[in-house]
Structures are given as structure tokens and as C-alpha cells.
Amino acid sequence: MIRAVYPGTFDPLTNGHFDIIERSLKFVDELIIAPTNNLSKNIKLPADDRVKIIKKATEHFEKVRVKPFRGLLVDFMKEEEATFIIRGLRAISDFEYEMQMAIINTKLYDDYEVIFLMPKENNSFLSSSVVREIAKLGGDLTKLVPAKIIDIVVEKYS
Ligand code: COA
């Protein structure tokens, strides 16, 4: 049984995240999508709204559960009895941060394993802040977020 956590800020979820979710589901038995609720992060939307958006985008996936967390990622993983996390590696610029996070988390949790997936090329330069800016300025989000959530993303971020 492979239970994996996909943590992030998801402020909001984008096609880049969605791509990673779809591909993870090919090899995990359960995927817990976990938006962080840590106050130290400069998050624009409350966790409840981010959860609502993620649930809407992923409601057709039986193996997905959405649960926000506060505090250390490794503590959340232990609570959920998960040993794997999934992270997207978009570009070399992500690598240093991801490596640091992986090494620190391994020191905090012996069983910790991270699986990196590369997003499809057309999502490589996508980020939540780009989506937020386009939503705010009234641009077209068709190619940036799943169709099901366009309306709610526009409503929450514009
Ligand atoms: N496609 C598109 N964009 C992606 C993406 C993908 N596959 N993966 C990440 N991104 C973007 C996000 O949209 C976000 O964009 P933004 O900066 O424009 O808003 C950016 O990359 C950051 O990614 P994200 O994964 O959301 O946040 P993070 O890298 O800061 O990590 C946690 C978030 C929750 C994993 C991390 O902060 C954490 O574990 N926190 C808990 C505290 C803890 O345990 N700390 C010790 C860890 S060392």
C-alpha cells in the first residue's frame, strides 16, 4: 500500500500541480493532497478555500484525499502513516531548495522518501503567483488551471 502526501501551498492549484497529481495516481494507492496552513507563509487564500478548490478539481479521483496541515510536514506524514511525499521539479532552480528540504526531512523522519516528478514541458514555467496575477487582471486562465475551477479561482483572486 503506497500512501503518499503531496504537500504545497496550492495558492491556487494550477495545471502544473494537476499534472503531477494525475501522474502520481498511476503508482500510488492513496494520495493525500496537503495544502499547508502555516502562518509563516505569505498565503493569499485561507486553507478552507484552497481545499475547496483542490477538492473541486480532483473530485473524480477516487484515490485522492485533501487535508490541510499546520506545523512540520514530517509530523503530518507520521499522523497519516505516510512515508512518501511527491514533489514536482520544474527547473534546475527548484532543485537546490528541494534537495535541502529532502535532506532536512530525512533527518527528522527516518522512513521519509521523496518522489520527484517532472511536470510536462508546457507547465514548466507555471506557478501559482502567475495564475493569481492573471486572475486579478482579468486574463484568460483556460490553459493555466483545470476548467472545473476557473470560475472559483477568478471569484477568489480577482
Ligand atoms: N507546477 C506548477 N507550479 C508549481 C509546481 C508544479 N508542479 N510545484 C510547485 N509549484 C509552484 C507553486 O505554485 C508555488 O508558486 P508561487 O511561489 O508562485 O506561489 C511555488 O512553486 C512554491 O511551491 P509550493 O510547493 O507551493 O511551496 P513550497 O515549495 O514553499 O513548499 C511545503 C511548501 C508545504 C512543502 C513546505 O513549505 C513545507 O513542508 N512546510 C511545512 C513546514 C516544514 O515541515 N518545514 C521543514 C521543511 S525543510
Coordinates of N, CA, C and O and ligand atoms in Angstrom, one line a residue:
M1 N 0.9 -1.2 0.0 CA 0.0 0.0 0.0 C 0.9 1.2 0.0 O 1.6 1.5 1.0
I2 N 0.9 2.0 -1.1 CA 1.7 3.2 -1.1 C 0.7 4.4 -0.8 O -0.1 4.7 -1.6
R3 N 0.9 5.0 0.3 CA 0.2 6.2 0.7 C 1.2 7.4 0.6 O 2.2 7.4 1.3
A4 N 0.9 8.3 -0.3 CA 1.8 9.5 -0.5 C 1.1 10.8 -0.2 O -0.1 10.9 -0.3
V5 N 1.9 11.7 0.3 CA 1.4 13.1 0.6 C 2.0 14.0 -0.5 O 3.2 13.9 -0.8
Y6 N 1.1 14.8 -1.1 CA 1.6 15.8 -2.0 C 1.4 17.2 -1.3 O 0.3 17.7 -1.3
P7 N 2.4 17.7 -0.7 CA 2.3 19.0 0.1 C 2.6 20.2 -0.8 O 3.3 20.1 -1.8
G8 N 2.1 21.3 -0.4 CA 2.4 22.6 -1.1 C 1.5 23.7 -0.6 O 0.8 23.5 0.4
T9 N 1.6 24.8 -1.2 CA 0.7 25.9 -0.8 C -0.6 25.9 -1.6 O -1.6 26.3 -1.1
F10 N -0.5 25.5 -2.8 CA -1.6 25.4 -3.7 C -2.5 26.7 -3.6 O -3.7 26.7 -3.3
D11 N -1.8 27.8 -3.9 CA -2.5 29.1 -3.7 C -2.6 29.9 -5.1 O -2.0 31.0 -5.2
P12 N -3.3 29.4 -6.1 CA -4.2 28.2 -6.1 C -3.5 27.0 -6.8 O -2.4 27.2 -7.3
L13 N -4.2 25.9 -6.8 CA -3.8 24.7 -7.6 C -3.8 25.2 -9.1 O -4.6 25.9 -9.5
T14 N -2.7 24.7 -9.8 CA -2.6 25.0 -11.2 C -2.6 23.7 -12.1 O -2.5 22.6 -11.5
N15 N -2.5 23.9 -13.4 CA -2.4 22.8 -14.3 C -1.1 22.0 -14.0 O -1.0 20.8 -14.2
G16 N -0.1 22.7 -13.5 CA 1.2 22.1 -13.2 C 1.0 21.1 -12.0 O 1.5 20.0 -12.1
H17 N 0.3 21.5 -11.0 CA 0.0 20.6 -9.8 C -0.9 19.5 -10.3 O -0.6 18.3 -10.0
F18 N -1.8 19.8 -11.1 CA -2.8 18.8 -11.6 C -2.1 17.7 -12.4 O -2.4 16.5 -12.2
D19 N -1.2 18.1 -13.2 CA -0.4 17.1 -14.0 C 0.4 16.2 -13.0 O 0.4 14.9 -13.2
I20 N 1.0 16.7 -12.0 CA 1.7 15.9 -11.0 C 0.7 14.9 -10.3 O 1.0 13.7 -10.1
I21 N -0.4 15.4 -10.0 CA -1.4 14.6 -9.3 C -1.8 13.4 -10.2 O -1.8 12.3 -9.8
E22 N -2.2 13.7 -11.4 CA -2.6 12.7 -12.4 C -1.6 11.6 -12.5 O -1.9 10.4 -12.5
R23 N -0.3 12.0 -12.6 CA 0.7 11.1 -12.9 C 1.1 10.3 -11.6 O 1.4 9.1 -11.7
S24 N 0.9 10.9 -10.4 CA 1.2 10.1 -9.2 C 0.2 9.0 -9.0 O 0.5 8.0 -8.5
L25 N -1.1 9.3 -9.5 CA -2.1 8.3 -9.3 C -1.9 7.0 -10.1 O -2.6 6.0 -9.9
K26 N -0.9 7.1 -11.0 CA -0.6 5.8 -11.7 C 0.2 4.8 -10.9 O 0.2 3.7 -11.1
F27 N 0.8 5.3 -9.8 CA 1.6 4.4 -9.0 C 1.3 4.4 -7.5 O 1.8 3.6 -6.7
V28 N 0.5 5.4 -7.0 CA 0.2 5.3 -5.5 C -1.2 4.7 -5.3 O -2.1 4.8 -6.2
D29 N -1.4 4.2 -4.1 CA -2.7 3.7 -3.8 C -3.6 4.8 -3.2 O -4.8 4.7 -3.3
E30 N -3.0 5.7 -2.5 CA -3.7 6.8 -1.9 C -2.9 8.1 -2.0 O -1.7 8.0 -1.6
L31 N -3.5 9.2 -2.4 CA -2.7 10.4 -2.5 C -3.4 11.4 -1.6 O -4.6 11.8 -1.8
I32 N -2.7 11.9 -0.6 CA -3.2 13.0 0.3 C -2.7 14.3 -0.2 O -1.5 14.6 -0.1
I33 N -3.5 15.1 -0.8 CA -3.1 16.5 -1.2 C -3.2 17.4 0.1 O -4.3 17.5 0.7
A34 N -2.0 18.0 0.4 CA -2.0 18.6 1.7 C -1.5 20.1 1.6 O -0.3 20.4 1.6
P35 N -2.5 21.0 1.5 CA -2.1 22.4 1.5 C -1.7 22.9 2.9 O -2.3 22.5 3.9
T36 N -0.5 23.5 2.9 CA -0.1 24.0 4.2 C -0.9 25.2 4.7 O -1.3 26.0 4.0
N37 N -1.0 25.2 6.1 CA -1.8 26.3 6.7 C -0.8 27.0 7.6 O -1.3 27.7 8.6
N38 N 0.5 27.0 7.4 CA 1.4 27.6 8.2 C 1.4 29.1 8.0 O 1.4 29.6 6.9
L39 N 1.3 29.8 9.2 CA 1.1 31.3 9.1 C 2.3 32.0 8.6 O 2.3 33.1 8.1
S40 N 3.5 31.3 8.7 CA 4.7 32.0 8.2 C 4.8 32.2 6.7 O 5.5 33.0 6.2
K41 N 3.9 31.4 6.0 CA 3.9 31.5 4.5 C 3.0 32.7 4.1 O 2.0 32.9 4.8
N42 N 3.4 33.4 3.1 CA 2.6 34.5 2.6 C 1.4 34.1 1.7 O 1.4 34.3 0.5
I43 N 0.5 33.4 2.4 CA -0.6 32.8 1.6 C -1.8 33.7 1.4 O -2.1 34.4 2.4
K44 N -2.3 33.8 0.2 CA -3.4 34.8 -0.1 C -4.8 34.3 0.3 O -5.6 35.1 0.7
L45 N -5.0 33.0 0.2 CA -6.3 32.4 0.4 C -6.4 31.5 1.6 O -5.5 30.7 1.8
P46 N -7.4 31.6 2.5 CA -7.5 30.7 3.6 C -7.5 29.2 3.2 O -7.9 28.9 2.1
A47 N -7.1 28.4 4.1 CA -7.0 26.9 3.8 C -8.3 26.4 3.3 O -8.3 25.6 2.4
D48 N -9.4 26.8 3.9 CA -10.7 26.3 3.6 C -11.0 26.5 2.1 O -11.5 25.6 1.4
D49 N -10.7 27.7 1.6 CA -10.9 28.0 0.2 C -10.0 27.2 -0.7 O -10.4 26.7 -1.8
R50 N -8.7 27.1 -0.3 CA -7.8 26.3 -1.2 C -8.2 24.8 -1.2 O -8.1 24.2 -2.2
V51 N -8.7 24.3 0.0 CA -9.1 22.9 0.0 C -10.3 22.7 -0.9 O -10.4 21.8 -1.7
K52 N -11.3 23.7 -0.9 CA -12.5 23.6 -1.7 C -12.1 23.6 -3.2 O -12.6 22.8 -4.0
I53 N -11.1 24.4 -3.6 CA -10.7 24.4 -5.0 C -10.0 23.1 -5.4 O -10.3 22.5 -6.4
I54 N -9.2 22.6 -4.5 CA -8.5 21.3 -4.8 C -9.5 20.2 -4.9 O -9.5 19.4 -5.8
K55 N -10.5 20.2 -4.0 CA -11.5 19.1 -4.0 C -12.3 19.2 -5.3 O -12.6 18.1 -5.9
K56 N -12.6 20.4 -5.7 CA -13.4 20.5 -6.9 C -12.6 20.0 -8.2 O -13.2 19.3 -9.0
A57 N -11.4 20.3 -8.2 CA -10.5 19.9 -9.4 C -10.3 18.4 -9.4 O -10.1 17.8 -10.4
T58 N -10.3 17.7 -8.2 CA -9.9 16.3 -8.1 C -11.1 15.4 -7.7 O -10.8 14.2 -7.4
E59 N -12.3 15.9 -7.7 CA -13.4 15.1 -7.2 C -13.6 13.8 -7.9 O -14.2 12.8 -7.3
H60 N -13.2 13.7 -9.1 CA -13.4 12.5 -9.9 C -12.3 11.4 -9.6 O -12.3 10.3 -10.2
F61 N -11.3 11.7 -8.8 CA -10.3 10.8 -8.5 C -10.6 10.1 -7.2 O -10.5 10.7 -6.1
E62 N -10.8 8.8 -7.2 CA -11.2 8.0 -6.0 C -10.1 7.9 -5.0 O -10.3 7.9 -3.8
K63 N -8.8 7.9 -5.5 CA -7.7 7.7 -4.6 C -7.2 9.0 -3.9 O -6.2 8.9 -3.2
V64 N -7.9 10.1 -4.2 CA -7.4 11.4 -3.6 C -8.1 11.8 -2.4 O -9.4 11.6 -2.3
R65 N -7.4 12.3 -1.4 CA -8.0 12.8 -0.2 C -7.3 14.2 0.0 O -6.1 14.4 -0.4
V66 N -8.1 15.2 0.4 CA -7.5 16.5 0.6 C -7.5 16.9 2.1 O -8.6 16.9 2.7
K67 N -6.4 17.2 2.6 CA -6.3 17.5 4.1 C -5.3 18.6 4.3 O -4.1 18.4 4.1
P68 N -5.7 19.8 4.9 CA -4.7 20.8 5.2 C -3.9 20.4 6.4 O -4.3 19.6 7.2
F69 N -2.7 21.0 6.5 CA -1.9 20.7 7.7 C -1.2 22.0 8.2 O -0.9 22.9 7.4
R70 N -0.9 22.0 9.5 CA -0.1 23.1 10.1 C 1.0 22.4 10.8 O 0.9 21.3 11.3
G71 N 2.2 23.1 10.8 CA 3.3 22.5 11.5 C 4.2 21.8 10.6 O 4.2 22.1 9.4
L72 N 5.0 20.9 11.1 CA 6.0 20.2 10.3 C 5.4 19.2 9.3 O 4.5 18.4 9.8
L73 N 5.9 19.2 8.1 CA 5.4 18.2 7.2 C 5.6 16.7 7.7 O 4.7 15.9 7.6
V74 N 6.8 16.5 8.3 CA 7.1 15.1 8.8 C 6.1 14.7 9.9 O 5.7 13.5 9.9
D75 N 5.7 15.6 10.7 CA 4.7 15.3 11.7 C 3.4 14.9 11.1 O 2.7 13.9 11.5
F76 N 3.0 15.7 10.1 CA 1.7 15.3 9.4 C 1.8 14.0 8.7 O 0.9 13.2 8.8
M77 N 3.0 13.7 8.1 CA 3.2 12.4 7.5 C 3.0 11.2 8.5 O 2.4 10.2 8.2
K78 N 3.6 11.4 9.7 CA 3.6 10.4 10.7 C 2.1 10.2 11.1 O 1.7 9.0 11.3
E79 N 1.4 11.3 11.3 CA 0.0 11.2 11.7 C -0.8 10.4 10.7 O -1.7 9.6 11.0
E80 N -0.5 10.6 9.4 CA -1.2 10.0 8.3 C -0.7 8.6 8.0 O -1.1 8.0 7.0
E81 N 0.4 8.2 8.7 CA 1.1 7.0 8.4 C 1.5 6.9 6.9 O 1.3 5.9 6.2
A82 N 2.1 8.0 6.4 CA 2.6 8.0 5.1 C 4.1 8.2 5.1 O 4.7 8.9 5.9
T83 N 4.8 7.4 4.2 CA 6.3 7.6 4.2 C 6.8 8.2 2.9 O 7.9 8.6 2.8
F84 N 5.9 8.4 2.0 CA 6.3 9.0 0.7 C 5.8 10.4 0.6 O 4.6 10.7 0.9
I85 N 6.6 11.3 0.0 CA 6.0 12.6 -0.5 C 6.2 12.7 -2.0 O 7.2 12.2 -2.5
I86 N 5.4 13.4 -2.6 CA 5.5 13.7 -4.0 C 5.8 15.2 -4.2 O 5.2 16.0 -3.6
R87 N 6.8 15.5 -5.0 CA 7.1 16.9 -5.3 C 7.4 17.0 -6.8 O 7.9 16.1 -7.5
G88 N 7.0 18.2 -7.4 CA 7.3 18.4 -8.8 C 8.6 19.2 -8.8 O 8.9 20.0 -8.0
L89 N 9.4 18.8 -9.8 CA 10.7 19.5 -10.1 C 10.6 20.2 -11.4 O 10.7 19.5 -12.4
R90 N 10.4 21.5 -11.4 CA 10.1 22.2 -12.7 C 11.4 22.6 -13.4 O 11.5 22.4 -14.6
A91 N 12.3 23.0 -12.7 CA 13.5 23.5 -13.4 C 14.7 23.4 -12.4 O 14.5 23.1 -11.2
I92 N 15.9 23.6 -12.9 CA 17.1 23.5 -12.1 C 16.9 24.4 -10.8 O 17.4 24.1 -9.7
S93 N 16.3 25.5 -11.0 CA 16.1 26.5 -9.9 C 15.3 25.9 -8.7 O 15.5 26.3 -7.6
D94 N 14.5 24.9 -9.0 CA 13.8 24.2 -7.9 C 14.7 23.3 -7.1 O 14.4 22.9 -6.0
F95 N 15.8 22.8 -7.8 CA 16.5 21.6 -7.3 C 17.1 21.9 -5.9 O 17.0 21.0 -5.0
E96 N 17.8 23.0 -5.8 CA 18.6 23.3 -4.5 C 17.6 23.3 -3.3 O 17.9 22.7 -2.3
Y97 N 16.5 24.0 -3.4 CA 15.5 24.1 -2.4 C 15.0 22.7 -2.0 O 14.9 22.3 -0.9
E98 N 14.6 21.9 -3.1 CA 14.1 20.6 -2.9 C 15.0 19.7 -2.2 O 14.7 18.8 -1.4
M99 N 16.3 19.8 -2.6 CA 17.3 18.9 -2.0 C 17.5 19.2 -0.5 O 17.6 18.3 0.3
Q100 N 17.5 20.5 -0.2 CA 17.7 20.9 1.2 C 16.5 20.4 2.0 O 16.6 19.8 3.1
M101 N 15.3 20.6 1.4 CA 14.1 20.1 2.1 C 14.1 18.6 2.4 O 13.8 18.1 3.4
A102 N 14.5 17.9 1.3 CA 14.6 16.4 1.4 C 15.6 15.9 2.5 O 15.3 15.1 3.3
I103 N 16.8 16.6 2.5 CA 17.8 16.2 3.5 C 17.3 16.5 4.9 O 17.4 15.6 5.8
I104 N 16.8 17.7 5.1 CA 16.3 18.0 6.4 C 15.2 17.1 6.9 O 15.2 16.5 8.0
N105 N 14.3 16.8 6.0 CA 13.1 16.0 6.4 C 13.6 14.5 6.7 O 13.0 13.9 7.5
T106 N 14.6 14.1 6.0 CA 15.1 12.7 6.2 C 15.8 12.7 7.6 O 15.7 11.7 8.3
K107 N 16.3 13.8 8.0 CA 16.9 13.8 9.4 C 15.8 13.8 10.5 O 16.1 13.4 11.6
L108 N 14.7 14.3 10.1 CA 13.6 14.4 11.1 C 12.7 13.1 11.1 O 11.9 12.9 12.0
Y109 N 12.8 12.3 10.0 CA 11.9 11.2 9.9 C 12.6 10.1 9.1 O 12.8 10.3 7.9
D110 N 13.1 9.1 9.8 CA 13.9 8.0 9.1 C 13.3 7.4 7.9 O 14.0 7.1 7.0
D111 N 12.0 7.2 8.0 CA 11.3 6.5 6.9 C 11.0 7.4 5.7 O 10.3 6.9 4.7
Y112 N 11.3 8.6 5.8 CA 10.9 9.6 4.8 C 11.5 9.3 3.4 O 12.7 9.1 3.2
E113 N 10.6 9.3 2.4 CA 11.1 9.1 1.0 C 10.4 10.2 0.1 O 9.2 10.4 0.3
V114 N 11.2 10.7 -0.8 CA 10.6 11.7 -1.7 C 10.6 11.2 -3.1 O 11.6 10.7 -3.6
I115 N 9.5 11.4 -3.8 CA 9.5 11.1 -5.2 C 9.3 12.4 -6.0 O 8.4 13.1 -5.8
F116 N 10.3 12.6 -6.9 CA 10.2 13.8 -7.7 C 9.7 13.5 -9.1 O 10.1 12.5 -9.7
L117 N 8.7 14.3 -9.5 CA 8.2 14.1 -10.9 C 8.4 15.4 -11.7 O 8.3 16.5 -11.1
M118 N 8.8 15.3 -12.9 CA 9.0 16.5 -13.8 C 7.7 16.8 -14.4 O 7.1 16.0 -15.1
P119 N 7.2 18.1 -14.3 CA 6.0 18.4 -15.0 C 6.2 18.4 -16.5 O 7.3 18.5 -16.9
K120 N 5.1 18.3 -17.2 CA 5.2 18.4 -18.7 C 5.8 19.8 -19.0 O 5.6 20.8 -18.3
E121 N 6.4 19.8 -20.2 CA 7.2 20.9 -20.6 C 6.4 22.2 -20.6 O 6.8 23.3 -20.1
N122 N 5.1 22.1 -21.0 CA 4.3 23.4 -21.1 C 3.9 23.9 -19.8 O 3.4 25.0 -19.6
N123 N 4.1 23.1 -18.7 CA 3.8 23.6 -17.3 C 5.1 24.0 -16.6 O 5.0 24.4 -15.4
S124 N 6.2 23.9 -17.2 CA 7.5 24.1 -16.5 C 7.6 25.5 -15.9 O 8.3 25.7 -14.9
F125 N 7.0 26.5 -16.5 CA 7.2 27.8 -16.0 C 5.9 28.4 -15.4 O 5.8 29.6 -15.2
L126 N 5.0 27.5 -15.1 CA 3.8 27.9 -14.5 C 4.0 28.0 -13.0 O 4.6 27.1 -12.4
S127 N 3.4 29.0 -12.3 CA 3.4 29.0 -10.9 C 2.1 29.6 -10.4 O 1.4 30.3 -11.2
S128 N 1.8 29.4 -9.1 CA 0.5 30.0 -8.6 C 0.5 31.5 -8.6 O -0.5 32.1 -8.8
S129 N 1.7 32.1 -8.4 CA 1.7 33.6 -8.4 C 1.3 34.1 -9.8 O 0.6 35.2 -9.9
V130 N 1.8 33.4 -10.9 CA 1.4 33.8 -12.2 C -0.1 33.7 -12.4 O -0.8 34.7 -12.9
V131 N -0.7 32.6 -11.9 CA -2.2 32.5 -12.0 C -2.9 33.5 -11.2 O -3.9 34.1 -11.7
R132 N -2.4 33.8 -10.0 CA -3.0 34.9 -9.2 C -3.1 36.2 -9.9 O -4.1 36.9 -10.0
E133 N -1.9 36.6 -10.5 CA -1.8 37.8 -11.2 C -2.8 37.9 -12.4 O -3.5 38.9 -12.6
I134 N -2.8 36.8 -13.2 CA -3.7 36.8 -14.4 C -5.2 36.9 -14.0 O -6.0 37.6 -14.6
A135 N -5.5 36.1 -12.9 CA -6.9 36.2 -12.4 C -7.3 37.6 -12.0 O -8.3 38.1 -12.3
K136 N -6.3 38.2 -11.3 CA -6.6 39.6 -10.7 C -6.8 40.6 -11.9 O -7.6 41.5 -11.8
L137 N -6.0 40.4 -13.0 CA -6.1 41.3 -14.1 C -7.1 40.9 -15.2 O -7.1 41.5 -16.2
G138 N -7.8 39.9 -14.9 CA -8.9 39.6 -15.8 C -8.5 38.8 -17.0 O -9.2 38.8 -18.1
G139 N -7.3 38.1 -17.0 CA -6.8 37.4 -18.1 C -7.5 36.0 -18.3 O -8.2 35.6 -17.4
D140 N -7.1 35.3 -19.4 CA -7.7 34.0 -19.7 C -6.9 32.9 -19.0 O -5.7 32.7 -19.2
L141 N -7.6 32.1 -18.1 CA -7.0 31.1 -17.3 C -7.1 29.7 -18.0 O -6.7 28.7 -17.4
T142 N -7.7 29.6 -19.2 CA -8.0 28.3 -19.8 C -6.8 27.4 -19.8 O -7.0 26.2 -19.6
K143 N -5.7 27.9 -20.1 CA -4.5 26.9 -20.3 C -3.7 26.8 -19.0 O -2.7 26.2 -18.9
L144 N -4.2 27.5 -17.9 CA -3.4 27.5 -16.7 C -3.9 26.7 -15.5 O -3.1 26.3 -14.7
V145 N -5.2 26.6 -15.4 CA -5.8 25.9 -14.3 C -6.9 24.9 -14.9 O -7.4 25.2 -16.0
P146 N -7.2 23.8 -14.2 CA -8.3 22.9 -14.7 C -9.6 23.7 -15.0 O -10.0 24.5 -14.2
A147 N -10.3 23.3 -16.1 CA -11.5 24.0 -16.5 C -12.5 24.1 -15.3 O -13.2 25.2 -15.1
K148 N -12.7 23.0 -14.6 CA -13.7 23.0 -13.5 C -13.5 24.1 -12.4 O -14.4 24.4 -11.7
I149 N -12.3 24.6 -12.3 CA -12.1 25.6 -11.2 C -11.8 27.0 -11.7 O -11.6 27.9 -10.8
I150 N -12.0 27.2 -13.0 CA -11.7 28.6 -13.5 C -12.6 29.6 -12.7 O -12.1 30.6 -12.2
D151 N -13.9 29.3 -12.7 CA -14.8 30.3 -12.1 C -14.5 30.6 -10.6 O -14.4 31.8 -10.2
I152 N -14.2 29.6 -9.9 CA -13.9 29.8 -8.4 C -12.6 30.5 -8.3 O -12.4 31.4 -7.4
V153 N -11.6 30.2 -9.1 CA -10.3 30.9 -9.0 C -10.5 32.4 -9.3 O -10.0 33.3 -8.6
V154 N -11.2 32.7 -10.4 CA -11.5 34.1 -10.7 C -12.2 34.8 -9.6 O -11.8 35.9 -9.1
E155 N -13.2 34.1 -9.0 CA -14.0 34.7 -7.9 C -13.1 35.0 -6.7 O -13.2 36.1 -6.1
K156 N -12.3 34.1 -6.3 CA -11.5 34.2 -5.1 C -10.3 35.2 -5.3 O -9.9 35.8 -4.3
Y157 N -9.7 35.2 -6.5 CA -8.5 36.0 -6.6 C -8.6 37.3 -7.3 O -7.7 38.1 -7.3
S158 N -9.8 37.6 -7.9 CA -9.8 38.8 -8.7 C -10.2 40.0 -7.8 O -10.7 39.9 -6.8
Ligands
COA1 N1 3.5 23.2 -11.3 C1 3.4 24.5 -11.2 N2 3.8 25.2 -10.1 C2 4.4 24.6 -9.1 C3 4.5 23.2 -9.1 C4 4.1 22.5 -10.3 N3 4.2 21.2 -10.4 N4 5.1 22.8 -8.0 C5 5.3 23.9 -7.3 N5 4.9 25.0 -8.0 C6 4.9 26.4 -7.6 C7 3.8 26.8 -6.7 O1 2.7 27.1 -7.4 C8 4.4 27.9 -5.9 O2 4.3 29.1 -6.7 P1 4.3 30.6 -6.2 O3 5.6 30.7 -5.4 O4 4.3 31.4 -7.4 O5 3.2 30.8 -5.3 C9 5.8 27.6 -5.8 O6 6.1 26.6 -6.8 C10 6.2 27.0 -4.4 O7 5.7 25.7 -4.3 P2 4.9 25.1 -3.1 O8 5.1 23.6 -3.3 O9 3.5 25.5 -3.1 O10 5.5 25.7 -1.8 P3 6.9 25.4 -1.1 O11 7.9 25.0 -2.1 O12 7.2 26.7 -0.5 O13 6.7 24.2 -0.1 C11 5.7 23.0 1.7 C12 5.5 24.1 0.6 C13 4.4 22.9 2.3 C14 6.1 21.7 1.1 C15 6.8 23.3 2.7 O14 6.8 24.7 3.0 C16 6.7 22.6 4.0 O15 7.0 21.4 4.1 N6 6.2 23.2 5.0 C17 6.0 22.7 6.4 C18 7.0 23.1 7.4 C19 8.1 22.2 7.4 O16 8.0 20.9 7.5 N7 9.3 22.7 7.2 C20 10.5 22.0 7.1 C21 10.8 21.6 5.7 S1 12.5 21.7 5.4

